[in-house]
Coordinates of N, CA and C in Angstrom, one line a residue:
M1086 N 52.6 40.7 65.2 CA 53.3 41.6 66.0 C 52.8 42.2 66.8
T1087 N 51.6 42.8 66.2 CA 50.7 44.1 67.2 C 50.5 43.1 68.5
R1088 N 50.2 41.9 68.2 CA 49.3 41.2 69.4 C 50.7 41.4 70.5
R1089 N 52.0 40.6 69.8 CA 53.2 40.9 70.8 C 53.0 41.8 71.3
I1090 N 53.2 42.8 71.1 CA 54.0 44.1 71.4 C 52.9 44.3 72.4
L1091 N 51.7 44.1 72.8 CA 50.7 44.9 72.9 C 50.6 43.7 74.3
A1092 N 50.8 42.3 74.6 CA 51.1 41.6 75.1 C 52.2 42.1 76.4
I1093 N 52.9 42.0 75.7 CA 54.5 43.1 76.6 C 53.8 43.9 76.9
T1094 N 53.5 45.0 76.4 CA 53.0 45.8 77.2 C 52.1 46.0 78.5
V1095 N 50.5 45.1 78.1 CA 50.7 44.4 79.2 C 51.3 44.2 80.4
T1096 N 52.1 43.4 80.5 CA 52.7 42.2 80.8 C 53.5 43.3 81.9
V1097 N 54.0 44.2 80.9 CA 55.5 45.2 82.1 C 54.1 45.9 82.9
L1098 N 53.4 46.7 82.5 CA 52.5 47.4 82.9 C 51.9 46.8 84.0
F1099 N 51.5 45.0 84.1 CA 51.1 44.5 85.5 C 51.9 44.0 85.8
L1100 N 53.9 44.2 85.8 CA 54.8 43.9 86.4 C 54.7 45.6 87.6
A1101 N 54.7 46.8 86.7 CA 55.1 48.0 87.2 C 54.0 48.1 88.5
I1102 N 52.4 47.4 88.1 CA 52.2 47.9 89.4 C 52.2 46.5 90.2
L1103 N 52.9 45.0 90.4 CA 53.4 44.7 90.9 C 54.0 44.9 91.6
I1104 N 54.9 45.4 91.3 CA 56.1 45.6 92.2 C 55.8 46.8 93.3
T1105 N 54.9 47.8 92.4 CA 54.9 49.1 93.4 C 53.5 49.1 94.4
L1106 N 52.7 48.2 94.7 CA 52.0 47.8 95.3 C 53.2 46.7 96.4
L1107 N 53.7 45.7 96.2 CA 54.6 45.0 96.8 C 55.7 45.5 98.0
V1108 N 56.1 46.6 97.4 CA 57.1 48.1 97.9 C 56.0 48.5 98.7
R1109 N 54.9 48.9 98.5 CA 54.1 50.0 99.1 C 53.8 48.5 101.0
I1110 N 53.6 47.3 100.4 CA 52.5 46.4 101.6 C 54.5 46.2 102.5
E1111 N 55.5 46.4 101.8 CA 56.8 45.7 102.2 C 57.2 47.1 103.5
M1112 N 57.1 48.2 102.5 CA 57.3 49.6 103.5 C 56.6 51.0 104.7
Q1113 N 55.9 49.4 104.9 CA 54.5 50.4 106.0 C 55.9 50.4 106.8
E1114 N 55.1 52.6 107.0 CA 56.3 52.7 108.8 C 55.0 52.5 109.7
R1115 N 55.5 52.2 111.4 CA 54.6 52.3 112.2 C 54.2 54.2 112.4
D1116 N 53.1 54.2 113.0 CA 52.4 55.4 113.6 C 53.5 56.2 114.7
I1117 N 53.5 57.1 114.8 CA 53.8 57.4 116.2 C 53.3 58.1 116.6
L1118 N 53.4 56.6 118.0 CA 51.8 57.4 119.3 C 53.0 58.0 120.2
H1119 N 51.9 59.5 119.7 CA 52.3 60.6 120.4 C 51.8 61.1 121.5
S1120 N 50.8 59.5 121.9 CA 50.0 60.0 123.7 C 49.3 59.0 123.5
P1121 N 49.1 58.2 125.0 CA 48.2 56.7 124.5 C 47.1 56.6 124.7
V1122 N 46.3 55.6 123.8 CA 45.3 55.9 124.3 C 44.5 54.7 124.8
D1123 N 43.1 54.7 124.0 CA 42.0 54.2 124.8 C 42.0 51.8 125.1
A1124 N 43.1 51.5 124.2 CA 43.0 50.5 123.7 C 44.3 49.8 122.6
V1125 N 44.8 48.8 123.3 CA 45.2 48.5 122.1 C 44.9 47.2 121.8
I1126 N 44.9 46.8 120.1 CA 44.1 46.3 119.4 C 45.7 44.8 119.1
V1127 N 45.1 43.8 118.8 CA 46.2 42.5 118.1 C 45.1 41.5 118.1
L1128 N 45.2 41.7 116.4 CA 44.7 41.1 114.3 C 45.6 39.5 115.1
A1129 N 44.6 38.3 115.2 CA 44.7 37.0 114.8 C 46.0 36.6 114.0
G1130 N 46.3 36.1 114.1 CA 47.3 34.7 112.5 C 47.4 33.6 112.7
R1131 N 48.8 33.3 112.0 CA 49.2 31.9 112.2 C 50.2 32.5 113.0
P1132 N 50.4 31.0 113.8 CA 51.5 30.4 115.3 C 52.0 31.4 115.2
D1133 N 53.3 31.5 114.8 CA 54.4 32.8 114.3 C 53.7 34.3 114.7
E1134 N 53.3 34.2 113.7 CA 52.7 35.5 113.6 C 52.4 36.2 115.0
D1135 N 50.9 35.2 115.2 CA 50.1 35.7 116.6 C 50.8 35.6 117.3
R1136 N 51.8 34.8 118.1 CA 53.0 35.6 119.0 C 53.5 36.7 119.2
Q1137 N 54.2 37.2 118.0 CA 54.8 38.0 117.6 C 54.0 39.6 117.9
R1138 N 53.0 39.9 117.1 CA 51.7 40.6 117.7 C 51.1 40.8 119.1
L1139 N 51.1 39.2 119.3 CA 50.6 39.4 121.0 C 51.6 40.2 121.7
M1140 N 52.2 40.1 121.8 CA 54.0 39.9 122.5 C 53.8 41.4 122.3
E1141 N 53.8 42.2 121.2 CA 54.3 43.3 121.2 C 52.9 44.4 121.5
G1142 N 52.2 43.4 121.1 CA 50.5 44.4 122.4 C 50.7 44.5 123.4
V1143 N 51.3 43.3 124.5 CA 51.2 43.8 125.3 C 52.2 44.2 125.3
R1144 N 53.4 44.2 125.2 CA 54.8 45.8 125.3 C 53.8 46.6 125.4
L1145 N 53.1 47.1 124.1 CA 52.7 48.6 124.7 C 51.5 48.7 125.4
V1146 N 50.9 47.6 126.2 CA 49.9 47.8 127.2 C 50.4 48.0 128.8
E1147 N 51.7 46.6 128.8 CA 52.7 47.0 130.0 C 52.9 48.4 130.0
E1148 N 53.8 49.0 129.0 CA 54.6 51.0 129.1 C 54.0 51.8 128.9
G1149 N 52.4 51.2 128.9 CA 51.3 52.1 128.9 C 50.6 53.4 128.1
Y1150 N 50.7 52.4 127.2 CA 50.3 53.2 125.7 C 49.0 53.0 125.4
G1151 N 48.3 51.9 126.4 CA 47.2 52.0 126.3 C 46.5 51.1 127.1
R1152 N 45.4 51.4 127.9 CA 44.8 50.2 129.2 C 43.9 49.0 128.9
Y1153 N 43.6 48.7 127.7 CA 42.9 47.7 127.6 C 44.0 46.9 126.6
L1154 N 43.6 45.2 126.9 CA 44.6 44.9 125.2 C 43.1 44.3 124.4
I1155 N 42.3 44.6 123.3 CA 42.1 43.9 122.2 C 42.1 43.4 121.3
L1156 N 41.8 41.4 121.3 CA 42.0 40.2 120.7 C 40.4 39.9 120.3
P1157 N 40.0 40.4 119.2 CA 39.0 41.1 118.7 C 38.5 39.0 118.3
M1158 N 39.0 38.5 117.8 CA 38.7 37.7 117.4 C 39.1 36.2 117.9
R1159 N 38.9 35.1 118.3 CA 39.7 34.3 119.3 C 38.5 33.2 119.3
D1160 N 38.6 32.1 119.4 CA 37.9 30.8 119.5 C 37.5 30.7 120.7
S1161 N 36.5 30.2 120.9 CA 35.6 29.8 121.9 C 36.7 29.3 123.0
A1162 N 37.8 28.8 122.6 CA 38.4 27.9 123.7 C 39.5 28.1 123.7
L1163 N 39.7 29.7 123.0 CA 41.2 30.3 123.8 C 40.7 31.6 124.7
N1164 N 40.7 31.6 126.2 CA 40.9 32.8 127.1 C 41.9 33.2 127.0
W1165 N 42.1 34.0 128.4 CA 43.1 35.2 128.4 C 44.3 34.0 129.1
E1166 N 44.1 33.7 130.2 CA 44.9 32.5 130.2 C 45.5 31.2 129.7
A1167 N 44.8 30.6 129.1 CA 45.5 30.2 127.9 C 46.0 30.7 126.5
L1168 N 46.1 31.8 126.2 CA 46.5 32.7 125.7 C 48.1 32.7 126.3
Q1169 N 47.8 33.1 127.8 CA 49.5 33.3 128.5 C 50.1 31.8 128.3
K1170 N 49.7 31.0 128.8 CA 50.9 29.7 128.8 C 50.2 29.2 127.4
L1171 N 50.0 29.3 126.2 CA 50.4 29.3 124.9 C 51.2 29.9 124.4
Y1172 N 51.3 31.8 124.7 CA 52.7 31.9 124.2 C 53.8 32.4 124.5
G1173 N 53.5 31.9 126.2 CA 54.5 32.9 127.3 C 54.7 33.9 127.5
V1174 N 53.2 34.6 127.7 CA 52.8 35.8 127.8 C 52.9 36.0 129.0
G1175 N 53.7 37.9 129.9 CA 53.5 37.6 131.3 C 52.0 37.5 131.9
R1176 N 52.4 38.3 132.9 CA 50.6 38.2 133.5 C 50.8 39.5 134.2
N1177 N 51.1 40.1 133.3 CA 50.8 41.8 134.3 C 49.5 42.6 133.7
I1178 N 48.8 42.2 132.3 CA 47.5 42.4 132.5 C 46.7 41.8 133.1
P1179 N 45.6 42.0 134.0 CA 44.6 41.5 134.7 C 43.8 41.2 133.7
G1180 N 42.7 39.8 133.9 CA 42.1 39.3 132.9 C 40.6 40.1 132.7
E1181 N 40.4 41.0 133.8 CA 39.0 42.5 133.3 C 39.7 43.6 132.3
R1182 N 40.6 43.8 131.9 CA 41.2 44.2 131.1 C 42.3 44.1 129.2
V1183 N 41.3 42.5 129.4 CA 41.5 42.0 128.3 C 40.1 41.8 127.7
L1184 N 40.3 42.1 126.5 CA 38.9 41.9 125.9 C 38.3 41.0 124.7
I1185 N 37.6 39.7 124.7 CA 38.2 39.0 123.6 C 36.9 39.2 122.7
G1186 N 37.3 38.9 121.5 CA 35.6 39.1 120.7 C 35.8 37.2 120.0
R1187 N 34.8 37.0 119.3 CA 34.6 35.3 118.6 C 33.5 36.1 118.0
P1188 N 34.1 34.6 117.4 CA 33.8 34.7 115.0 C 32.1 34.6 115.5
E1189 N 31.7 33.6 116.2 CA 30.1 33.9 116.7 C 28.8 35.1 116.7
H1190 N 30.0 35.8 117.0 CA 29.6 37.4 117.4 C 29.2 38.0 116.6
M1191 N 29.5 37.4 114.7 CA 29.5 37.8 114.0 C 28.5 37.5 113.0
D1192 N 27.7 37.7 112.1 CA 27.2 37.4 110.5 C 27.8 36.3 109.9
S1193 N 27.3 35.3 110.1 CA 28.8 34.2 109.4 C 28.5 34.6 107.3
A1194 N 27.6 35.5 107.0 CA 27.6 36.2 105.9 C 28.8 37.0 106.0
V1195 N 28.4 37.9 106.5 CA 29.7 38.9 106.5 C 30.8 37.8 106.8
L1196 N 31.5 37.6 107.7 CA 32.9 36.3 107.8 C 33.5 35.5 106.7
K1197 N 32.0 34.4 105.8 CA 32.3 34.5 104.3 C 32.8 35.2 103.4
Y1198 N 32.4 36.5 103.1 CA 32.3 36.5 102.2 C 33.5 38.6 102.7
C1199 N 33.5 39.0 103.6 CA 34.0 40.0 103.4 C 35.8 39.9 104.1
G1200 N 35.6 38.0 105.4 CA 37.5 37.1 105.4 C 37.6 38.4 106.5
G1201 N 38.4 37.4 107.8 CA 39.0 37.3 109.0 C 38.8 39.1 109.1
T1202 N 40.0 39.9 108.2 CA 40.4 40.9 109.0 C 39.4 41.6 109.2
F1203 N 38.4 42.2 107.7 CA 37.4 42.7 108.1 C 36.1 42.4 109.4
V1204 N 36.2 41.6 109.6 CA 35.5 40.8 110.8 C 35.8 40.8 112.0
E1205 N 37.2 41.3 112.2 CA 37.9 41.9 113.1 C 38.0 42.7 113.7
A1206 N 37.8 43.7 112.5 CA 38.0 45.2 112.5 C 36.4 45.7 113.2
A1207 N 35.0 44.9 112.6 CA 34.2 45.0 112.9 C 33.7 44.8 114.4
L1208 N 34.1 43.7 115.0 CA 34.6 42.8 116.4 C 34.8 44.1 117.2
T1209 N 36.2 44.4 116.8 CA 36.9 45.6 117.6 C 36.1 46.7 117.8
M1210 N 35.6 47.1 116.9 CA 34.3 48.1 117.1 C 33.3 47.4 117.5
G1211 N 33.0 47.1 117.5 CA 31.5 46.5 118.8 C 31.9 46.6 120.5
L1212 N 33.6 45.8 120.8 CA 34.0 45.8 121.7 C 34.0 47.4 122.0
M1213 N 34.5 47.8 121.2 CA 35.0 49.1 122.1 C 34.0 50.2 122.1
Q1214 N 32.7 50.0 121.4 CA 31.4 50.8 121.5 C 31.2 50.3 123.3
A1215 N 31.6 49.4 123.0 CA 30.4 48.1 124.2 C 31.3 49.3 126.1
K1216 N 32.4 49.2 125.1 CA 33.5 49.7 126.5 C 33.9 51.7 126.6
S1217 N 32.5 52.6 125.8 CA 32.9 54.1 125.5 C 34.5 54.1 124.9
L1218 N 35.3 53.2 124.4 CA 36.7 53.4 124.4 C 36.3 54.4 123.1
K1219 N 37.4 55.2 122.8 CA 37.7 56.4 121.8 C 38.5 56.0 120.8
S1220 N 39.9 55.9 121.7 CA 40.8 55.8 120.6 C 41.7 54.0 120.9
A1221 N 42.5 53.8 119.5 CA 43.3 52.7 120.0 C 44.5 52.7 118.6
V1222 N 45.6 51.8 119.1 CA 46.7 51.7 118.1 C 46.1 50.0 117.4
V1223 N 46.2 49.4 116.3 CA 45.8 48.3 116.5 C 47.7 47.2 115.0
V1224 N 47.8 46.4 116.4 CA 49.0 45.7 115.6 C 48.7 44.7 115.1
S1225 N 49.5 44.3 114.1 CA 49.8 42.9 113.5 C 51.0 43.3 111.9
S1226 N 51.2 42.2 111.3 CA 52.2 42.1 110.4 C 52.5 43.1 109.7
R1227 N 53.6 43.7 109.3 CA 53.9 44.9 108.5 C 53.3 44.4 106.9
Y1228 N 53.0 43.6 106.6 CA 52.7 43.1 105.6 C 51.6 43.2 105.2
H1229 N 50.5 43.1 106.6 CA 49.5 42.7 107.0 C 48.6 44.8 106.5
I1230 N 49.4 45.5 107.0 CA 49.0 46.3 107.2 C 48.3 46.8 106.3
P1231 N 48.1 47.0 105.4 CA 47.1 48.0 104.4 C 46.4 47.2 104.4
R1232 N 45.9 46.6 103.9 CA 44.5 45.8 104.6 C 44.1 46.6 105.8
V1233 N 44.9 46.0 106.7 CA 44.4 46.1 108.1 C 43.9 47.6 107.7
R1234 N 44.4 48.8 107.4 CA 44.3 50.0 107.5 C 42.7 50.4 107.0
L1235 N 42.8 49.4 105.7 CA 41.3 49.6 105.0 C 40.0 48.8 105.0
A1236 N 40.1 48.1 106.0 CA 39.2 47.4 107.1 C 38.7 48.3 107.5
F1237 N 39.1 48.9 108.3 CA 38.8 50.3 110.2 C 38.7 51.1 109.3
Q1238 N 39.1 52.3 108.3 CA 38.7 53.0 107.2 C 37.9 52.7 106.5
K1239 N 37.1 51.9 105.2 CA 35.8 51.5 105.2 C 34.8 51.4 106.4
L1240 N 34.7 51.1 107.8 CA 34.3 50.6 108.6 C 34.1 51.9 109.5
N1241 N 34.5 52.8 110.1 CA 35.1 53.6 110.6 C 34.9 55.4 109.4
S1242 N 34.8 55.4 108.4 CA 34.2 56.5 107.5 C 34.1 57.9 107.8
K1243 N 33.8 57.6 109.2 CA 32.5 59.2 109.7 C 33.9 59.9 110.4
N1244 N 34.8 58.6 111.0 CA 35.8 59.0 111.9 C 35.4 59.1 113.4
R1245 N 34.8 58.3 114.3 CA 34.0 57.9 114.9 C 34.6 57.9 116.2
L1246 N 36.0 57.1 115.4 CA 36.8 56.6 116.7 C 38.7 56.8 115.8
A1247 N 38.9 56.7 117.1 CA 40.9 57.3 116.1 C 42.3 55.6 116.7
F1248 N 42.1 55.4 115.6 CA 42.6 54.1 115.4 C 43.8 54.9 114.7
S1249 N 45.7 54.0 115.2 CA 47.1 54.4 114.7 C 47.0 53.0 114.6
Y1250 N 47.9 52.7 113.4 CA 48.5 51.5 113.5 C 50.4 51.0 114.0
Q1251 N 50.3 49.8 114.4 CA 51.5 49.6 114.6 C 51.9 48.0 114.1
P1252 N 52.9 48.2 112.5 CA 53.4 46.9 111.8 C 55.0 46.0 113.2
V1253 N 54.9 44.9 113.2 CA 55.5 44.0 113.7 C 56.1 43.3 112.1
G1254 N 57.1 43.1 112.4 CA 58.1 41.8 111.2 C 59.1 42.9 110.7
E1255 N 60.0 42.3 110.6 CA 60.9 42.9 109.7 C 60.9 43.1 108.0
P1256 N 61.0 44.3 107.7 CA 60.2 44.5 106.4 C 60.8 43.6 105.1
E1257 N 61.7 42.6 105.3 CA 62.0 41.8 104.2 C 62.3 41.8 102.9
T1258 N 62.3 43.4 103.1 CA 62.5 43.9 101.4 C 63.8 43.5 100.6
D1259 N 64.8 43.7 101.2 CA 65.7 42.2 100.2 C 65.4 40.9 100.0
K1260 N 64.5 40.8 100.3 CA 64.5 39.0 100.4 C 63.3 39.1 99.5
L1261 N 62.4 39.9 98.7 CA 61.3 39.3 98.0 C 62.1 38.5 96.6
L1262 N 62.9 39.1 96.3 CA 63.9 38.0 95.1 C 64.4 36.8 95.2
S1263 N 64.8 36.6 96.9 CA 65.4 35.7 97.4 C 65.0 34.4 97.9
S1264 N 64.0 35.0 98.8 CA 62.8 34.3 99.2 C 62.0 33.3 98.4
A1265 N 61.5 32.2 98.0 CA 60.1 32.2 97.3 C 59.1 32.1 98.6
R1266 N 59.2 31.8 99.6 CA 57.8 31.6 101.0 C 57.7 33.2 100.7
A1267 N 59.2 34.2 101.2 CA 58.2 35.6 101.5 C 57.8 36.0 100.6
L1268 N 57.9 36.0 98.9 CA 57.6 36.2 97.9 C 55.6 36.0 98.3
A1269 N 55.9 34.6 97.8 CA 54.1 34.2 98.2 C 53.7 34.0 99.2
K1270 N 54.0 34.8 100.0 CA 53.4 35.2 100.7 C 52.7 36.7 100.7
R1271 N 53.4 37.5 100.3 CA 53.0 39.1 99.3 C 51.9 38.9 98.4
L1272 N 52.1 38.1 97.4 CA 51.6 37.7 96.3 C 50.1 37.8 96.9
I1273 N 50.0 36.3 98.1 CA 48.5 36.1 98.1 C 47.9 37.5 98.8
E1274 N 49.3 38.0 99.6 CA 48.4 39.3 100.4 C 47.8 39.9 99.1
Y1275 N 48.2 40.1 97.9 CA 48.6 41.4 97.0 C 46.9 41.6 96.6
G1276 N 47.3 39.6 96.3 CA 45.5 39.0 95.3 C 43.9 39.8 96.9
K1277 N 44.3 39.4 98.2 CA 43.4 39.0 99.0 C 43.1 40.9 99.3
F1278 N 44.3 42.0 98.7 CA 43.7 43.6 99.1 C 43.0 44.3 98.0
F1279 N 43.4 43.5 96.8 CA 42.7 43.7 95.8 C 41.5 43.9 95.9
T1280 N 40.8 42.5 96.4 CA 39.4 41.4 96.7 C 39.1 42.6 97.8
A1281 N 39.9 42.6 98.1 CA 39.2 43.6 99.9 C 38.8 45.1 98.8
F1282 N 39.2 45.1 98.6 CA 39.1 47.1 97.9 C 37.8 47.3 97.7
F1283 N 37.4 46.0 97.0 CA 35.8 46.0 96.3 C 34.8 45.6 97.4
V1284 N 35.2 44.7 98.4 CA 34.3 44.4 99.1 C 34.1 44.3 100.3
Y1285 N 34.8 44.7 101.0 CA 34.8 45.7 102.3 C 34.1 46.9 102.0
P1286 N 33.8 47.5 101.0 CA 32.5 48.6 101.0 C 31.5 48.1 101.4
L1287 N 31.1 47.5 100.7 CA 30.0 46.7 100.4 C 29.6 46.1 102.4
G1288 N 30.7 45.2 102.5 CA 30.4 44.7 103.3 C 30.0 46.0 105.1
S1289 N 31.2 46.9 105.0 CA 30.6 48.2 105.9 C 29.3 48.5 105.8
R1290 N 28.7 48.4 104.4 CA 27.1 49.1 104.7 C 25.9 47.6 105.4
I1291 N 26.6 46.4 105.0 CA 25.8 45.6 105.7 C 25.6 45.6 106.8
I1292 N 26.8 46.0 108.1 CA 26.9 45.5 109.2 C 27.0 47.5 110.2
E1293 N 26.9 48.0 109.4 CA 27.0 49.5 110.0 C 26.0 49.9 111.0
H1294 N 24.9 49.5 110.6 CA 23.9 49.4 111.4 C 23.3 49.6 112.5
E1295 N 24.6 48.0 112.2 CA 25.1 47.2 113.9 C 25.6 47.2 114.4
L1296 N 26.5 48.8 114.3 CA 28.3 49.0 115.2 C 27.2 50.8 115.2
F1297 N 26.9 51.0 114.4 CA 26.7 52.7 115.0 C 25.3 52.7 115.4
P1298 N 24.2 52.0 115.7 CA 22.7 51.5 116.0 C 22.0 52.6 116.0
E1299 N 22.6 54.2 117.0 CA 22.3 55.2 117.5 C 22.3 56.2 116.2
E1300 N 23.1 55.8 115.7 CA 23.0 57.0 114.2 C 21.8 56.8 113.1
Q1301 N 21.1 55.4 113.7 CA 20.5 55.2 112.1 C 19.2 55.9 112.3
P1302 N 19.2 56.7 111.0 CA 17.3 57.5 111.2 C 16.3 56.4 111.8
E1303 N 15.0 56.8 111.9 CA 14.1 56.2 113.2 C 13.1 56.2 111.6
S1304 N 12.5 54.7 111.4 CA 11.4 54.2 110.3 C 10.3 55.3 110.6

C-alpha cells in the first residue's frame, strides 16, 4: 500500500510539473518592440515552420524594426536568392543586409552535444560581433521560445548584447488534449528543454572565448 501511495504521489507530481511547463511553453508572449534593433534573427526549423518564421522576420525588417536579417544556420547550398524562391519571399531586402551562418563554422562537438538551437545562438552572436551589432529580435515558433531564450541567455550571460523574442504560430492551448500531434511536439520540446538546462551552460563555457576573445585574460 505504501509503495502504491508513493507511486501515485510521484505520478501526480510529475504530471503537475509537466502540465505547468507545457502551459509555460504554450503561453509565451512576444516582447514588445519599442524601438528598432540592429537585426532580426530567424531560426531555422521544419519547412512549414521555417517559412512561417522567415516570413515574420522579413516583415519585421521591411517594416523597419531591424536593419539586418540574420539566418544563423543554413545549409551551404541555400543562399538568400534560393530561400526567396523556395518560400516565395519578397525581394525588398538586398543580399548585403542578409547575414547567413553555416554549420561548418561551428565546432562539430558543440553541434553534436548542444544541438542546433544552441549553435544557432552561438553563430548569431558571432555574426553580430563581426558587424558590430548590439541588439536583435529573435523569431521562432511559440513552443520553441523557452529553449531559445535559454540558449541566448547562457551565451550572453554578461548582457553584452540585447535580445528580445518574437514567437510565431498560434498558442494551440485548446489542442493540447485534442491533437496528438500537437501534444507529441510539445512533449518532445519539453524533453529538449530539460536537457538544454544542463547542457547549455557547459557549451557556453566551451565557446565563450571564441565569441568574446577580447575579454579573455592574457596568458
